[in-house]
Amino acid sequence: MSWATEDWTTGLSGRVLQKVQELQAHNEKLNRERQQRQLQLDNSEAALHKQKQKVAINVHLTYCLTYIRNKPLSVQFPKNVQGFCLSFHCKETSQCYRS
């Protein structure tokens, strides 16, 4: 949007018109920089969210593996742990297919 061509600038001196144009150019430059930084921020937030999901998956897998390692093979897993590991595996696979 160029304000220099609008009615409010009529009658202004050449020096003032030049300053208005400089300020408009500076404003446009700042807007472009802001948009670029916002895009970088959005990308960083998306990457952080993805990393948090990976950490959560690793925590759950570590829990399951620790539980399995600490129990002898002859001991039957409690139903709630089996269900947890199975439901987690299903969630993990569905996330893999979405990625």
Coordinates of N, CA and C in Angstrom, one line a residue:
M1 N 0.9 -1.2 0.0 CA 0.0 0.0 0.0 C 0.9 1.2 0.0
S2 N 0.7 2.1 -0.9 CA 1.5 3.3 -1.1 C 0.7 4.5 -0.6
W3 N 1.1 5.0 0.5 CA 0.4 6.2 1.0 C 0.8 7.5 0.2
A4 N 1.9 7.5 -0.5 CA 2.4 8.7 -1.2 C 1.4 9.1 -2.3
T5 N 0.6 8.1 -2.8 CA -0.3 8.4 -3.9 C -1.7 8.8 -3.3
E6 N -1.9 8.7 -2.0 CA -3.2 9.1 -1.5 C -3.3 10.6 -1.2
D7 N -4.5 11.0 -1.0 CA -4.8 12.4 -0.8 C -4.1 13.1 0.3
W8 N -3.8 12.4 1.4 CA -3.3 13.1 2.5 C -1.9 13.6 2.3
T9 N -1.2 13.1 1.3 CA 0.2 13.5 1.0 C 0.2 14.8 0.1
T10 N -0.9 15.1 -0.5 CA -0.9 16.3 -1.4 C -0.6 17.5 -0.6
G11 N 0.3 18.3 -1.2 CA 0.7 19.6 -0.5 C 1.9 19.4 0.4
L12 N 2.4 18.2 0.5 CA 3.6 18.1 1.4 C 4.8 18.4 0.5
S13 N 5.8 18.9 1.2 CA 7.1 19.2 0.5 C 7.7 17.9 0.0
G14 N 8.6 18.1 -1.0 CA 9.4 17.0 -1.5 C 10.2 16.2 -0.5
R15 N 10.8 16.9 0.5 CA 11.6 16.3 1.5 C 10.7 15.5 2.4
V16 N 9.5 15.9 2.7 CA 8.6 15.2 3.6 C 8.1 14.0 2.8
L17 N 7.7 14.1 1.5 CA 7.3 13.0 0.7 C 8.4 11.9 0.7
Q18 N 9.6 12.3 0.5 CA 10.7 11.4 0.5 C 10.8 10.6 1.8
K19 N 10.7 11.3 2.9 CA 10.7 10.7 4.3 C 9.6 9.7 4.4
V20 N 8.4 10.1 3.9 CA 7.2 9.2 4.0 C 7.5 7.9 3.2
Q21 N 8.1 8.0 2.0 CA 8.5 6.8 1.2 C 9.5 6.0 1.9
E22 N 10.5 6.6 2.5 CA 11.5 5.9 3.3 C 10.9 5.1 4.4
L23 N 10.0 5.8 5.2 CA 9.3 5.1 6.3 C 8.4 3.9 5.8
Q24 N 7.8 4.1 4.6 CA 7.0 3.0 4.1 C 7.9 1.8 3.7
A25 N 9.0 2.1 3.1 CA 9.9 1.1 2.7 C 10.4 0.3 3.9
H26 N 10.8 1.1 4.9 CA 11.3 0.5 6.2 C 10.2 -0.4 6.8
N27 N 9.0 0.1 6.8 CA 7.8 -0.6 7.4 C 7.6 -2.0 6.6
E28 N 7.7 -1.9 5.3 CA 7.5 -3.1 4.5 C 8.7 -4.1 4.8
K29 N 9.9 -3.6 4.9 CA 11.0 -4.5 5.2 C 10.8 -5.1 6.6
L30 N 10.4 -4.4 7.6 CA 10.1 -4.9 8.9 C 9.0 -6.0 8.9
N31 N 8.0 -5.7 8.1 CA 6.9 -6.7 8.0 C 7.4 -8.0 7.4
R32 N 8.3 -7.9 6.3 CA 8.8 -9.1 5.7 C 9.7 -9.9 6.7
E33 N 10.5 -9.2 7.5 CA 11.4 -9.8 8.5 C 10.5 -10.5 9.6
R34 N 9.4 -9.8 10.0 CA 8.5 -10.4 11.0 C 7.9 -11.7 10.5
Q35 N 7.5 -11.7 9.2 CA 6.8 -12.9 8.7 C 7.9 -14.0 8.6
Q36 N 9.1 -13.7 8.2 CA 10.1 -14.7 8.1 C 10.4 -15.3 9.5
R37 N 10.5 -14.4 10.5 CA 10.8 -14.9 11.9 C 9.6 -15.7 12.4
Q38 N 8.4 -15.3 12.1 CA 7.2 -16.1 12.5 C 7.3 -17.5 11.9
L39 N 7.6 -17.6 10.6 CA 7.8 -18.9 9.9 C 8.8 -19.7 10.6
Q40 N 10.0 -19.1 10.9 CA 11.0 -19.8 11.7 C 10.5 -20.3 13.0
L41 N 9.8 -19.5 13.7 CA 9.2 -19.9 15.0 C 8.3 -21.0 14.9
D42 N 7.4 -20.9 13.9 CA 6.4 -22.0 13.7 C 7.1 -23.3 13.3
N43 N 8.2 -23.3 12.5 CA 8.9 -24.5 12.2 C 9.6 -25.0 13.4
S44 N 10.2 -24.2 14.2 CA 10.9 -24.6 15.5 C 9.9 -25.3 16.4
E45 N 8.7 -24.7 16.6 CA 7.7 -25.2 17.4 C 7.2 -26.6 16.9
A46 N 7.1 -26.8 15.6 CA 6.7 -28.1 15.1 C 7.8 -29.1 15.3
A47 N 9.0 -28.7 15.2 CA 10.1 -29.6 15.4 C 10.2 -30.0 16.9
L48 N 10.0 -29.0 17.8 CA 9.9 -29.3 19.2 C 8.8 -30.3 19.6
H49 N 7.6 -30.1 19.0 CA 6.5 -31.0 19.3 C 6.9 -32.4 18.8
K50 N 7.5 -32.5 17.7 CA 7.9 -33.8 17.2 C 8.9 -34.5 18.1
Q51 N 9.8 -33.7 18.6 CA 10.8 -34.3 19.5 C 10.2 -34.7 20.8
K52 N 9.2 -33.9 21.3 CA 8.5 -34.3 22.5 C 7.8 -35.6 22.4
Q53 N 7.2 -35.8 21.2 CA 6.5 -37.1 20.9 C 7.5 -38.2 20.9
K54 N 8.7 -38.0 20.3 CA 9.7 -39.1 20.3 C 10.1 -39.4 21.7
V55 N 10.3 -38.4 22.5 CA 10.7 -38.6 23.9 C 9.7 -39.4 24.7
A56 N 8.4 -39.0 24.5 CA 7.3 -39.7 25.2 C 7.3 -41.2 24.7
I57 N 7.5 -41.5 23.5 CA 7.5 -42.8 23.0 C 8.6 -43.6 23.6
N58 N 9.8 -43.0 23.7 CA 11.0 -43.7 24.3 C 10.8 -43.9 25.8
V59 N 10.1 -43.0 26.5 CA 9.8 -43.2 27.9 C 8.9 -44.4 28.1
H60 N 7.9 -44.5 27.2 CA 6.9 -45.6 27.3 C 7.6 -47.0 27.0
L61 N 8.4 -46.9 25.9 CA 9.1 -48.2 25.6 C 10.1 -48.6 26.6
T62 N 10.8 -47.6 27.2 CA 11.7 -47.9 28.3 C 11.0 -48.6 29.5
Y63 N 9.8 -48.0 29.8 CA 9.0 -48.6 30.9 C 8.7 -50.0 30.6
C64 N 8.2 -50.3 29.4 CA 7.8 -51.7 29.0 C 9.0 -52.6 29.0
L65 N 10.1 -52.2 28.5 CA 11.3 -53.0 28.5 C 11.8 -53.3 29.9
T66 N 11.8 -52.3 30.7 CA 12.3 -52.5 32.1 C 11.4 -53.4 32.8
Y67 N 10.1 -53.3 32.6 CA 9.1 -54.2 33.2 C 9.4 -55.7 32.7
I68 N 9.6 -55.8 31.4 CA 9.8 -57.2 30.9 C 11.1 -57.7 31.4
R69 N 12.2 -56.9 31.5 CA 13.5 -57.4 31.9 C 13.5 -57.8 33.4
N70 N 12.6 -57.2 34.2 CA 12.6 -57.5 35.6 C 11.7 -58.6 36.0
K71 N 11.0 -59.2 35.1 CA 10.1 -60.3 35.4 C 10.7 -61.6 34.7
P72 N 10.7 -62.7 35.4 CA 11.1 -64.0 34.7 C 10.1 -64.3 33.6
L73 N 10.6 -65.1 32.7 CA 9.7 -65.4 31.5 C 8.5 -66.3 31.9
S74 N 8.6 -67.0 33.0 CA 7.5 -67.8 33.4 C 6.4 -67.1 34.1
V75 N 6.6 -65.8 34.5 CA 5.6 -65.0 35.1 C 4.7 -64.4 34.0
Q76 N 3.4 -64.5 34.3 CA 2.4 -64.0 33.3 C 2.3 -62.5 33.6
F77 N 2.3 -61.7 32.5 CA 2.2 -60.2 32.6 C 0.8 -59.9 33.1
P78 N 0.7 -58.9 34.0 CA -0.7 -58.5 34.4 C -1.4 -57.9 33.2
K79 N -2.7 -58.1 33.2 CA -3.5 -57.6 32.0 C -3.3 -56.1 31.7
N80 N -3.2 -55.3 32.8 CA -3.1 -53.9 32.5 C -1.8 -53.5 31.8
V81 N -0.7 -54.2 32.1 CA 0.6 -53.9 31.5 C 0.6 -54.4 30.0
Q82 N 0.0 -55.6 29.8 CA -0.1 -56.1 28.5 C -0.9 -55.1 27.6
G83 N -2.1 -54.7 28.2 CA -2.9 -53.8 27.4 C -2.2 -52.5 27.2
F84 N -1.4 -52.0 28.2 CA -0.7 -50.7 28.0 C 0.3 -50.9 26.8
C85 N 1.1 -51.9 26.9 CA 2.1 -52.1 25.8 C 1.5 -52.3 24.5
L86 N 0.4 -53.1 24.4 CA -0.3 -53.3 23.1 C -0.9 -52.0 22.6
S87 N -1.6 -51.3 23.5 CA -2.2 -50.0 23.0 C -1.1 -49.0 22.6
F88 N 0.0 -49.0 23.3 CA 1.1 -48.1 23.0 C 1.6 -48.5 21.6
H89 N 1.8 -49.8 21.4 CA 2.3 -50.2 20.1 C 1.4 -49.8 19.0
C90 N 0.1 -50.0 19.2 CA -0.9 -49.5 18.2 C -0.8 -48.1 17.9
K91 N -0.6 -47.3 19.0 CA -0.5 -45.8 18.8 C 0.8 -45.5 18.1
E92 N 1.8 -46.2 18.4 CA 3.1 -45.9 17.8 C 3.0 -46.2 16.3
T93 N 2.4 -47.4 16.0 CA 2.3 -47.7 14.5 C 1.5 -46.8 13.8
S94 N 0.4 -46.3 14.4 CA -0.5 -45.4 13.7 C 0.2 -44.0 13.5
Q95 N 1.1 -43.6 14.4 CA 1.9 -42.4 14.3 C 2.9 -42.6 13.1
C96 N 3.5 -43.8 13.1 CA 4.4 -44.0 12.0 C 3.8 -43.9 10.6
Y97 N 2.6 -44.4 10.5 CA 1.9 -44.4 9.2 C 1.5 -42.9 8.9
R98 N 1.2 -42.1 9.9 CA 0.9 -40.7 9.6 C 2.1 -39.9 9.2
S99 N 3.2 -40.2 9.7 CA 4.4 -39.4 9.4 C 4.9 -39.5 8.0

